[in-house]
mmCIF file of C-alpha atoms in Angstrom:
data_model
loop_
_atom_site.group_PDB
_atom_site.id
_atom_site.type_symbol
_atom_site.label_atom_id
_atom_site.label_comp_id
_atom_site.label_asym_id
_atom_site.label_seq_id
_atom_site.Cartn_x
_atom_site.Cartn_y
_atom_site.Cartn_z
ATOM 1 C CA UNK A 95 0.000 0.000 0.000
ATOM 2 C CA UNK A 96 1.467 3.353 -1.058
ATOM 3 C CA UNK A 97 0.472 6.769 0.188
ATOM 4 C CA UNK A 98 0.074 9.934 -1.804
ATOM 5 C CA UNK A 99 -0.135 13.251 0.000
ATOM 6 C CA UNK A 100 -2.419 16.098 -0.946
ATOM 7 C CA UNK A 101 -1.706 19.653 0.110
ATOM 8 C CA UNK A 102 -4.852 21.716 0.389
ATOM 9 C CA UNK A 103 -5.577 25.386 0.998
ATOM 10 C CA UNK A 104 -8.766 25.948 2.935
ATOM 11 C CA UNK A 105 -10.488 29.202 3.848
ATOM 12 C CA UNK A 106 -10.219 30.303 7.457
ATOM 13 C CA UNK A 107 -13.092 32.576 8.531
ATOM 14 C CA UNK A 108 -11.716 36.030 9.282
ATOM 15 C CA UNK A 109 -8.129 34.968 8.684
ATOM 16 C CA UNK A 110 -5.570 33.878 6.114
ATOM 17 C CA UNK A 111 -5.971 30.668 4.148
ATOM 18 C CA UNK A 112 -4.637 27.583 5.891
ATOM 19 C CA UNK A 113 -2.452 25.032 4.114
ATOM 20 C CA UNK A 114 -3.116 21.523 5.393
ATOM 21 C CA UNK A 115 -1.763 18.113 4.503
ATOM 22 C CA UNK A 116 -4.087 15.206 3.818
ATOM 23 C CA UNK A 117 -2.864 11.653 3.208
ATOM 24 C CA UNK A 118 -4.644 9.364 0.788
ATOM 25 C CA UNK A 119 -3.870 5.665 0.668
ATOM 26 C CA UNK A 120 -3.492 4.041 -2.708
ATOM 27 C CA UNK A 121 -4.151 0.323 -2.823
ATOM 28 C CA UNK A 122 -3.325 -0.162 -6.486
ATOM 29 C CA UNK A 123 0.121 -0.046 -8.051
ATOM 30 C CA UNK A 124 1.071 2.863 -10.277
ATOM 31 C CA UNK A 125 0.977 1.324 -13.726
ATOM 32 C CA UNK A 126 0.970 3.192 -17.021
ATOM 33 C CA UNK A 127 -2.621 3.898 -17.959
ATOM 34 C CA UNK A 128 -3.930 3.676 -14.386
ATOM 35 C CA UNK A 129 -3.046 7.236 -13.366
ATOM 36 C CA UNK A 130 -6.574 8.544 -13.830
ATOM 37 C CA UNK A 131 -8.055 5.751 -11.690
ATOM 38 C CA UNK A 132 -5.477 6.382 -8.968
ATOM 39 C CA UNK A 133 -6.149 10.104 -9.177
ATOM 40 C CA UNK A 134 -9.845 9.382 -8.632
ATOM 41 C CA UNK A 135 -8.957 7.300 -5.551
ATOM 42 C CA UNK A 136 -6.853 10.165 -4.163
ATOM 43 C CA UNK A 137 -9.487 12.811 -4.866
ATOM 44 C CA UNK A 138 -12.298 10.656 -3.467
ATOM 45 C CA UNK A 139 -10.306 10.137 -0.266
ATOM 46 C CA UNK A 140 -9.426 13.836 -0.114
ATOM 47 C CA UNK A 141 -13.057 14.835 -0.665
ATOM 48 C CA UNK A 142 -14.209 12.595 2.179
ATOM 49 C CA UNK A 143 -11.651 14.149 4.523
ATOM 50 C CA UNK A 144 -12.443 17.742 3.514
ATOM 51 C CA UNK A 145 -16.237 17.535 3.456
ATOM 52 C CA UNK A 146 -16.540 18.767 7.032
ATOM 53 C CA UNK A 147 -13.633 21.240 6.747
ATOM 54 C CA UNK A 148 -14.776 23.638 4.066
ATOM 55 C CA UNK A 149 -14.114 24.042 0.382
ATOM 56 C CA UNK A 150 -10.891 23.236 -1.376
ATOM 57 C CA UNK A 151 -9.192 26.356 -2.749
ATOM 58 C CA UNK A 152 -5.917 24.895 -4.014
ATOM 59 C CA UNK A 153 -4.359 21.476 -4.306
ATOM 60 C CA UNK A 154 -1.037 19.778 -4.972
ATOM 61 C CA UNK A 155 -0.381 16.048 -4.996
ATOM 62 C CA UNK A 156 2.906 14.642 -3.627
ATOM 63 C CA UNK A 157 4.089 11.168 -4.609
ATOM 64 C CA UNK A 158 7.071 9.298 -3.146
ATOM 65 C CA UNK A 159 10.032 8.328 -5.323
ATOM 66 C CA UNK A 160 9.461 5.063 -7.164
ATOM 67 C CA UNK A 161 5.648 5.089 -7.033
ATOM 68 C CA UNK A 162 5.420 5.552 -10.811
ATOM 69 C CA UNK A 163 8.113 2.930 -11.366
ATOM 70 C CA UNK A 164 11.863 2.465 -10.908
ATOM 71 C CA UNK A 165 12.648 5.331 -13.326
ATOM 72 C CA UNK A 166 11.084 7.839 -10.892
ATOM 73 C CA UNK A 167 14.059 8.759 -8.706
ATOM 74 C CA UNK A 168 12.621 11.970 -7.258
ATOM 75 C CA UNK A 169 9.491 12.829 -5.295
ATOM 76 C CA UNK A 170 6.809 13.977 -7.734
ATOM 77 C CA UNK A 171 4.638 17.044 -7.327
ATOM 78 C CA UNK A 172 1.552 16.971 -9.487
ATOM 79 C CA UNK A 173 -1.914 18.263 -10.120
ATOM 80 C CA UNK A 174 -1.063 21.697 -8.723
ATOM 81 C CA UNK A 175 -4.151 23.879 -9.032
ATOM 82 C CA UNK A 176 -5.855 26.885 -7.543
ATOM 83 C CA UNK A 177 -9.542 27.688 -7.756
ATOM 84 C CA UNK A 178 -10.497 30.376 -10.267
ATOM 85 C CA UNK A 179 -11.400 32.657 -7.317
ATOM 86 C CA UNK A 180 -7.762 32.600 -6.095
ATOM 87 C CA UNK A 181 -5.874 32.753 -9.390
ATOM 88 C CA UNK A 182 -3.605 35.740 -9.784
ATOM 89 C CA UNK A 183 -3.477 36.362 -6.008
ATOM 90 C CA UNK A 184 -0.127 34.693 -5.332
ATOM 91 C CA UNK A 185 -1.559 31.568 -3.687
ATOM 92 C CA UNK A 186 0.371 29.143 -5.917
ATOM 93 C CA UNK A 187 3.805 30.101 -4.568
ATOM 94 C CA UNK A 188 3.122 29.350 -0.884
ATOM 95 C CA UNK A 189 1.402 26.097 -1.858
ATOM 96 C CA UNK A 190 4.362 24.912 -3.966
ATOM 97 C CA UNK A 191 6.884 26.081 -1.341
ATOM 98 C CA UNK A 192 5.019 24.056 1.295
ATOM 99 C CA UNK A 193 4.931 21.062 -1.067
ATOM 100 C CA UNK A 194 8.720 21.351 -1.517
ATOM 101 C CA UNK A 195 9.257 21.547 2.250
ATOM 102 C CA UNK A 196 7.074 18.494 2.776
ATOM 103 C CA UNK A 197 8.913 16.551 0.061
ATOM 104 C CA UNK A 198 12.294 17.406 1.617
ATOM 105 C CA UNK A 199 11.041 16.358 5.051
ATOM 106 C CA UNK A 200 9.480 13.068 3.919
ATOM 107 C CA UNK A 201 11.988 12.102 1.224
ATOM 108 C CA UNK A 202 15.218 13.967 1.992
ATOM 109 C CA UNK A 203 18.022 14.144 -0.519
ATOM 110 C CA UNK A 204 16.126 12.965 -3.617
ATOM 111 C CA UNK A 205 14.853 16.211 -5.159
ATOM 112 C CA UNK A 206 11.513 16.772 -6.847
ATOM 113 C CA UNK A 207 10.059 16.502 -10.336
ATOM 114 C CA UNK A 208 6.908 17.735 -12.024
ATOM 115 C CA UNK A 209 5.203 18.141 -15.351
ATOM 116 C CA UNK A 210 4.469 21.866 -15.640
ATOM 117 C CA UNK A 211 2.174 23.656 -18.001
ATOM 118 C CA UNK A 212 4.669 25.300 -20.347
ATOM 119 C CA UNK A 213 3.482 28.848 -19.612
ATOM 120 C CA UNK A 214 4.449 28.286 -15.928
ATOM 121 C CA UNK A 215 8.066 27.331 -16.649
ATOM 122 C CA UNK A 216 9.426 30.660 -15.322
ATOM 123 C CA UNK A 217 7.321 30.346 -12.149
ATOM 124 C CA UNK A 218 8.770 26.904 -11.379
ATOM 125 C CA UNK A 219 12.277 28.041 -12.391
ATOM 126 C CA UNK A 220 11.994 30.769 -9.731
ATOM 127 C CA UNK A 221 11.558 27.942 -7.196
ATOM 128 C CA UNK A 222 14.687 26.091 -8.342
ATOM 129 C CA UNK A 223 13.295 23.819 -11.055
ATOM 130 C CA UNK A 224 14.985 23.346 -14.425
ATOM 131 C CA UNK A 225 13.558 21.971 -17.670
ATOM 132 C CA UNK A 226 14.401 18.351 -18.482
ATOM 133 C CA UNK A 227 12.369 17.891 -21.668
ATOM 134 C CA UNK A 228 11.164 19.826 -24.662
ATOM 135 C CA UNK A 229 7.591 21.112 -24.597
ATOM 136 C CA UNK A 230 5.050 18.364 -25.356
ATOM 137 C CA UNK A 231 1.274 18.050 -25.561
ATOM 138 C CA UNK A 232 -0.656 16.550 -22.656
ATOM 139 C CA UNK A 233 -4.430 16.538 -23.032
ATOM 140 C CA UNK A 234 -4.247 19.457 -25.474
ATOM 141 C CA UNK A 235 -2.120 21.626 -23.139
ATOM 142 C CA UNK A 236 1.604 22.307 -23.716
ATOM 143 C CA UNK A 237 3.677 20.836 -20.834
ATOM 144 C CA UNK A 238 7.348 20.542 -19.938
ATOM 145 C CA UNK A 239 9.074 18.170 -17.528
ATOM 146 C CA UNK A 240 11.081 19.887 -14.812
ATOM 147 C CA UNK A 241 13.156 18.772 -11.835
ATOM 148 C CA UNK A 242 14.722 20.317 -8.764
ATOM 149 C CA UNK A 243 17.743 19.025 -6.898
ATOM 150 C CA UNK A 244 17.408 18.349 -3.196
ATOM 151 C CA UNK A 245 18.017 21.619 -1.385
ATOM 152 C CA UNK A 246 16.462 23.576 1.444
ATOM 153 C CA UNK A 247 14.275 26.513 0.439
ATOM 154 C CA UNK A 248 15.667 29.979 0.999
#
């Protein structure tokens, strides 16, 4: 049984948004073609845990090294999103910084990888990521693979 972690940003009445960590257990192995089913398992588990907490404003999924197969040497950050109501307000940076901190704490010394929408390459570069692939199409959206060496955040 593997565990994926979901970072969530929830509204706090009268205060700043709160970033919380929610764990979702994955019973099935990560096999090519099963990602969408596994994603549904993670989101279903996350939804059950957040139902009483409020609405989800932002999300990032963290996967341990090796979950996608032996070629995955780094922790993977994926499915980073913010709700339309928060876009353009700078909420992505604290979410990704917290995801990086959590990756370093849980899987020290291995670095992180992600598949970024190509228009966000500079954003991720500002957080220490570098491109490792040319731009490619994923579901009709230009993406680029990026990685970050293990290092504490400044």
